[in-house]
PDB file of C-alpha atoms in Angstrom:
ATOM      1  CA  MET A   1       0.000   0.000   0.000  1.00  0.00           C
ATOM      2  CA  LYS A   2       1.992   2.935  -1.314  1.00  0.00           C
ATOM      3  CA  GLN A   3      -0.129   5.600   0.373  1.00  0.00           C
ATOM      4  CA  GLY A   4       0.250   3.821   3.720  1.00  0.00           C
ATOM      5  CA  ASN A   5       4.022   4.048   3.480  1.00  0.00           C
ATOM      6  CA  LEU A   6       3.766   7.724   2.586  1.00  0.00           C
ATOM      7  CA  VAL A   7       1.693   8.574   5.646  1.00  0.00           C
ATOM      8  CA  LYS A   8       3.949   6.394   7.816  1.00  0.00           C
ATOM      9  CA  ASP A   9       7.077   8.202   6.606  1.00  0.00           C
ATOM     10  CA  LYS A  10       5.553  11.674   6.778  1.00  0.00           C
ATOM     11  CA  SER A  11       4.076  11.140  10.254  1.00  0.00           C
ATOM     12  CA  PHE A  12       7.446   9.908  11.559  1.00  0.00           C
ATOM     13  CA  ALA A  13       9.278  12.876  10.023  1.00  0.00           C
ATOM     14  CA  PHE A  14       6.648  15.189  11.524  1.00  0.00           C
ATOM     15  CA  ALA A  15       7.151  13.621  14.963  1.00  0.00           C
ATOM     16  CA  ILE A  16      10.893  14.292  14.687  1.00  0.00           C
ATOM     17  CA  ARG A  17      10.213  17.938  13.819  1.00  0.00           C
ATOM     18  CA  ALA A  18       7.824  18.224  16.771  1.00  0.00           C
ATOM     19  CA  VAL A  19      10.373  16.790  19.210  1.00  0.00           C
ATOM     20  CA  LYS A  20      13.051  19.172  17.922  1.00  0.00           C
ATOM     21  CA  LEU A  21      10.655  22.118  18.226  1.00  0.00           C
ATOM     22  CA  TYR A  22       9.759  20.993  21.760  1.00  0.00           C
ATOM     23  CA  LYS A  23      13.432  20.983  22.716  1.00  0.00           C
ATOM     24  CA  ILE A  24      13.887  24.520  21.347  1.00  0.00           C
ATOM     25  CA  LEU A  25      10.768  25.747  23.134  1.00  0.00           C
ATOM     26  CA  CYS A  26      11.915  24.287  26.457  1.00  0.00           C
ATOM     27  CA  ASP A  27      15.634  25.036  26.263  1.00  0.00           C
ATOM     28  CA  GLU A  28      15.642  28.439  24.572  1.00  0.00           C
ATOM     29  CA  ARG A  29      12.200  29.917  25.135  1.00  0.00           C
ATOM     30  CA  LYS A  30      11.382  28.423  28.549  1.00  0.00           C
ATOM     31  CA  GLU A  31       7.905  27.283  27.459  1.00  0.00           C
ATOM     32  CA  TYR A  32       6.923  23.920  28.941  1.00  0.00           C
ATOM     33  CA  VAL A  33       3.154  23.464  29.010  1.00  0.00           C
ATOM     34  CA  LEU A  34       1.871  24.242  25.503  1.00  0.00           C
ATOM     35  CA  SER A  35       4.930  22.691  23.886  1.00  0.00           C
ATOM     36  CA  LYS A  36       4.444  19.430  25.785  1.00  0.00           C
ATOM     37  CA  GLN A  37       0.831  19.241  24.619  1.00  0.00           C
ATOM     38  CA  MET A  38       1.951  19.898  21.036  1.00  0.00           C
ATOM     39  CA  MET A  39       4.647  17.240  21.207  1.00  0.00           C
ATOM     40  CA  ARG A  40       2.306  14.673  22.743  1.00  0.00           C
ATOM     41  CA  SER A  41      -0.340  15.042  20.050  1.00  0.00           C
ATOM     42  CA  ALA A  42       2.203  15.381  17.207  1.00  0.00           C
ATOM     43  CA  THR A  43       4.046  12.189  18.139  1.00  0.00           C
ATOM     44  CA  ALA A  44       0.777  10.296  18.667  1.00  0.00           C
ATOM     45  CA  ILE A  45      -0.073  10.702  14.970  1.00  0.00           C
ATOM     46  CA  GLY A  46       2.760   8.463  13.813  1.00  0.00           C
ATOM     47  CA  ALA A  47       2.254   5.985  16.643  1.00  0.00           C
ATOM     48  CA  LEU A  48      -1.370   5.521  15.613  1.00  0.00           C
ATOM     49  CA  VAL A  49      -0.432   5.184  11.946  1.00  0.00           C
ATOM     50  CA  ARG A  50       2.005   2.445  12.960  1.00  0.00           C
ATOM     51  CA  GLU A  51      -0.692   0.750  15.045  1.00  0.00           C
ATOM     52  CA  SER A  52      -3.038   0.798  12.064  1.00  0.00           C
ATOM     53  CA  GLU A  53      -0.582  -1.357  10.086  1.00  0.00           C
ATOM     54  CA  HIS A  54      -1.558  -4.299  12.263  1.00  0.00           C
ATOM     55  CA  ALA A  55      -5.220  -3.511  12.688  1.00  0.00           C
ATOM     56  CA  GLN A  56      -7.427  -6.507  13.367  1.00  0.00           C
ATOM     57  CA  SER A  57     -10.062  -5.439  10.859  1.00  0.00           C
ATOM     58  CA  LYS A  58     -10.948  -2.700   8.410  1.00  0.00           C
ATOM     59  CA  ALA A  59     -13.041  -1.056  11.142  1.00  0.00           C
ATOM     60  CA  ASP A  60     -10.056  -1.149  13.514  1.00  0.00           C
ATOM     61  CA  PHE A  61      -7.850   0.337  10.769  1.00  0.00           C
ATOM     62  CA  ILE A  62     -10.318   3.191  10.195  1.00  0.00           C
ATOM     63  CA  ASN A  63     -10.646   3.743  13.950  1.00  0.00           C
ATOM     64  CA  LYS A  64      -6.896   4.038  14.501  1.00  0.00           C
ATOM     65  CA  LEU A  65      -6.471   6.435  11.581  1.00  0.00           C
ATOM     66  CA  SER A  66      -9.481   8.450  12.762  1.00  0.00           C
ATOM     67  CA  ILE A  67      -7.798   8.897  16.134  1.00  0.00           C
ATOM     68  CA  ALA A  68      -4.584   9.890  14.318  1.00  0.00           C
ATOM     69  CA  LEU A  69      -6.664  12.473  12.431  1.00  0.00           C
ATOM     70  CA  LYS A  70      -7.962  13.866  15.731  1.00  0.00           C
ATOM     71  CA  GLU A  71      -4.396  14.085  17.037  1.00  0.00           C
ATOM     72  CA  ALA A  72      -3.300  15.919  13.876  1.00  0.00           C
ATOM     73  CA  ASN A  73      -6.172  18.355  14.307  1.00  0.00           C
ATOM     74  CA  GLU A  74      -5.200  18.893  17.953  1.00  0.00           C
ATOM     75  CA  THR A  75      -1.574  19.433  16.932  1.00  0.00           C
ATOM     76  CA  GLU A  76      -2.693  22.115  14.488  1.00  0.00           C
ATOM     77  CA  TYR A  77      -4.459  23.848  17.401  1.00  0.00           C
ATOM     78  CA  TRP A  78      -1.352  23.800  19.636  1.00  0.00           C
ATOM     79  CA  LEU A  79       0.844  25.084  16.812  1.00  0.00           C
ATOM     80  CA  MET A  80      -1.572  27.942  16.139  1.00  0.00           C
ATOM     81  CA  LEU A  81      -1.649  28.777  19.846  1.00  0.00           C
ATOM     82  CA  LEU A  82       2.147  28.713  20.106  1.00  0.00           C
ATOM     83  CA  ASN A  83       2.347  31.038  17.115  1.00  0.00           C
ATOM     84  CA  GLN A  84      -0.343  33.445  18.302  1.00  0.00           C
ATOM     85  CA  THR A  85       1.311  33.700  21.729  1.00  0.00           C
ATOM     86  CA  ASP A  86       4.691  34.457  20.110  1.00  0.00           C
ATOM     87  CA  TYR A  87       6.465  31.286  21.234  1.00  0.00           C
ATOM     88  CA  ILE A  88       7.123  30.333  17.619  1.00  0.00           C
ATOM     89  CA  THR A  89       7.777  32.810  14.839  1.00  0.00           C
ATOM     90  CA  ASP A  90       5.617  33.100  11.745  1.00  0.00           C
ATOM     91  CA  ASN A  91       8.377  31.464   9.691  1.00  0.00           C
ATOM     92  CA  GLU A  92       8.648  28.533  12.102  1.00  0.00           C
ATOM     93  CA  PHE A  93       4.872  28.209  12.150  1.00  0.00           C
ATOM     94  CA  ASP A  94       4.495  28.364   8.360  1.00  0.00           C
ATOM     95  CA  SER A  95       7.111  25.664   7.945  1.00  0.00           C
ATOM     96  CA  ILE A  96       5.673  23.115  10.381  1.00  0.00           C
ATOM     97  CA  ILE A  97       1.965  23.828   9.823  1.00  0.00           C
ATOM     98  CA  THR A  98       2.415  22.906   6.165  1.00  0.00           C
ATOM     99  CA  ASN A  99       3.496  19.428   7.251  1.00  0.00           C
ATOM    100  CA  CYS A 100       0.628  19.189   9.715  1.00  0.00           C
ATOM    101  CA  LYS A 101      -1.964  20.135   7.095  1.00  0.00           C
ATOM    102  CA  GLU A 102      -0.443  17.639   4.668  1.00  0.00           C
ATOM    103  CA  LEU A 103      -0.889  14.882   7.259  1.00  0.00           C
ATOM    104  CA  LEU A 104      -4.480  15.981   7.825  1.00  0.00           C
ATOM    105  CA  ARG A 105      -5.188  15.725   4.087  1.00  0.00           C
ATOM    106  CA  LEU A 106      -3.488  12.340   3.789  1.00  0.00           C
ATOM    107  CA  LEU A 107      -5.353  10.870   6.733  1.00  0.00           C
ATOM    108  CA  ILE A 108      -8.699  12.182   5.493  1.00  0.00           C
ATOM    109  CA  SER A 109      -8.005  10.709   2.062  1.00  0.00           C
ATOM    110  CA  ILE A 110      -6.996   7.280   3.397  1.00  0.00           C
ATOM    111  CA  ILE A 111      -9.999   7.089   5.728  1.00  0.00           C
ATOM    112  CA  LYS A 112     -12.389   8.166   2.991  1.00  0.00           C
ATOM    113  CA  THR A 113     -10.945   5.727   0.432  1.00  0.00           C
ATOM    114  CA  THR A 114     -11.012   2.859   2.919  1.00  0.00           C
ATOM    115  CA  LYS A 115     -14.648   3.541   3.780  1.00  0.00           C
ATOM    116  CA  GLU A 116     -15.606   3.762   0.096  1.00  0.00           C
ATOM    117  CA  ASN A 117     -13.888   0.465  -0.702  1.00  0.00           C
ATOM    118  CA  GLY A 118     -15.497  -1.294   2.234  1.00  0.00           C
TER     119      GLY A 118
END
C-alpha cells in the first residue's frame, strides 16, 4: 500500500520535527506546558499510523487512523496557539503547519478511500 508508506514516513518525520521544536521551546524559550501538549499530540499521529498497520479489521484500521486524524487536528491547534502567543515565529509556524496540514489531508483521504472500498 503505497499511500500507507507515505503517511507512515511523513508522520514519523513530523514527529521528529515536533520533538526538535519541543526541545527549542523548552531550552531556549522556557515554554513547557503548551509545547508538551503539542509534542504529545504530534508524536501520537505516527504511533497511531504504525498501530493501524496491524489492525485486526478494516473497522479497527479506520478507527486508529481516525484517532490519528484527531491528534493531527489537535496538533494544528497547539501550533496555532504557540504562534499566536509568540512562542514560535511566523516562519517557524508556516514551515511546520504545512506538514501538519499535509498529514491531515493524507489521513482524510486514506480514511475516505477505505470507507468507500469497504
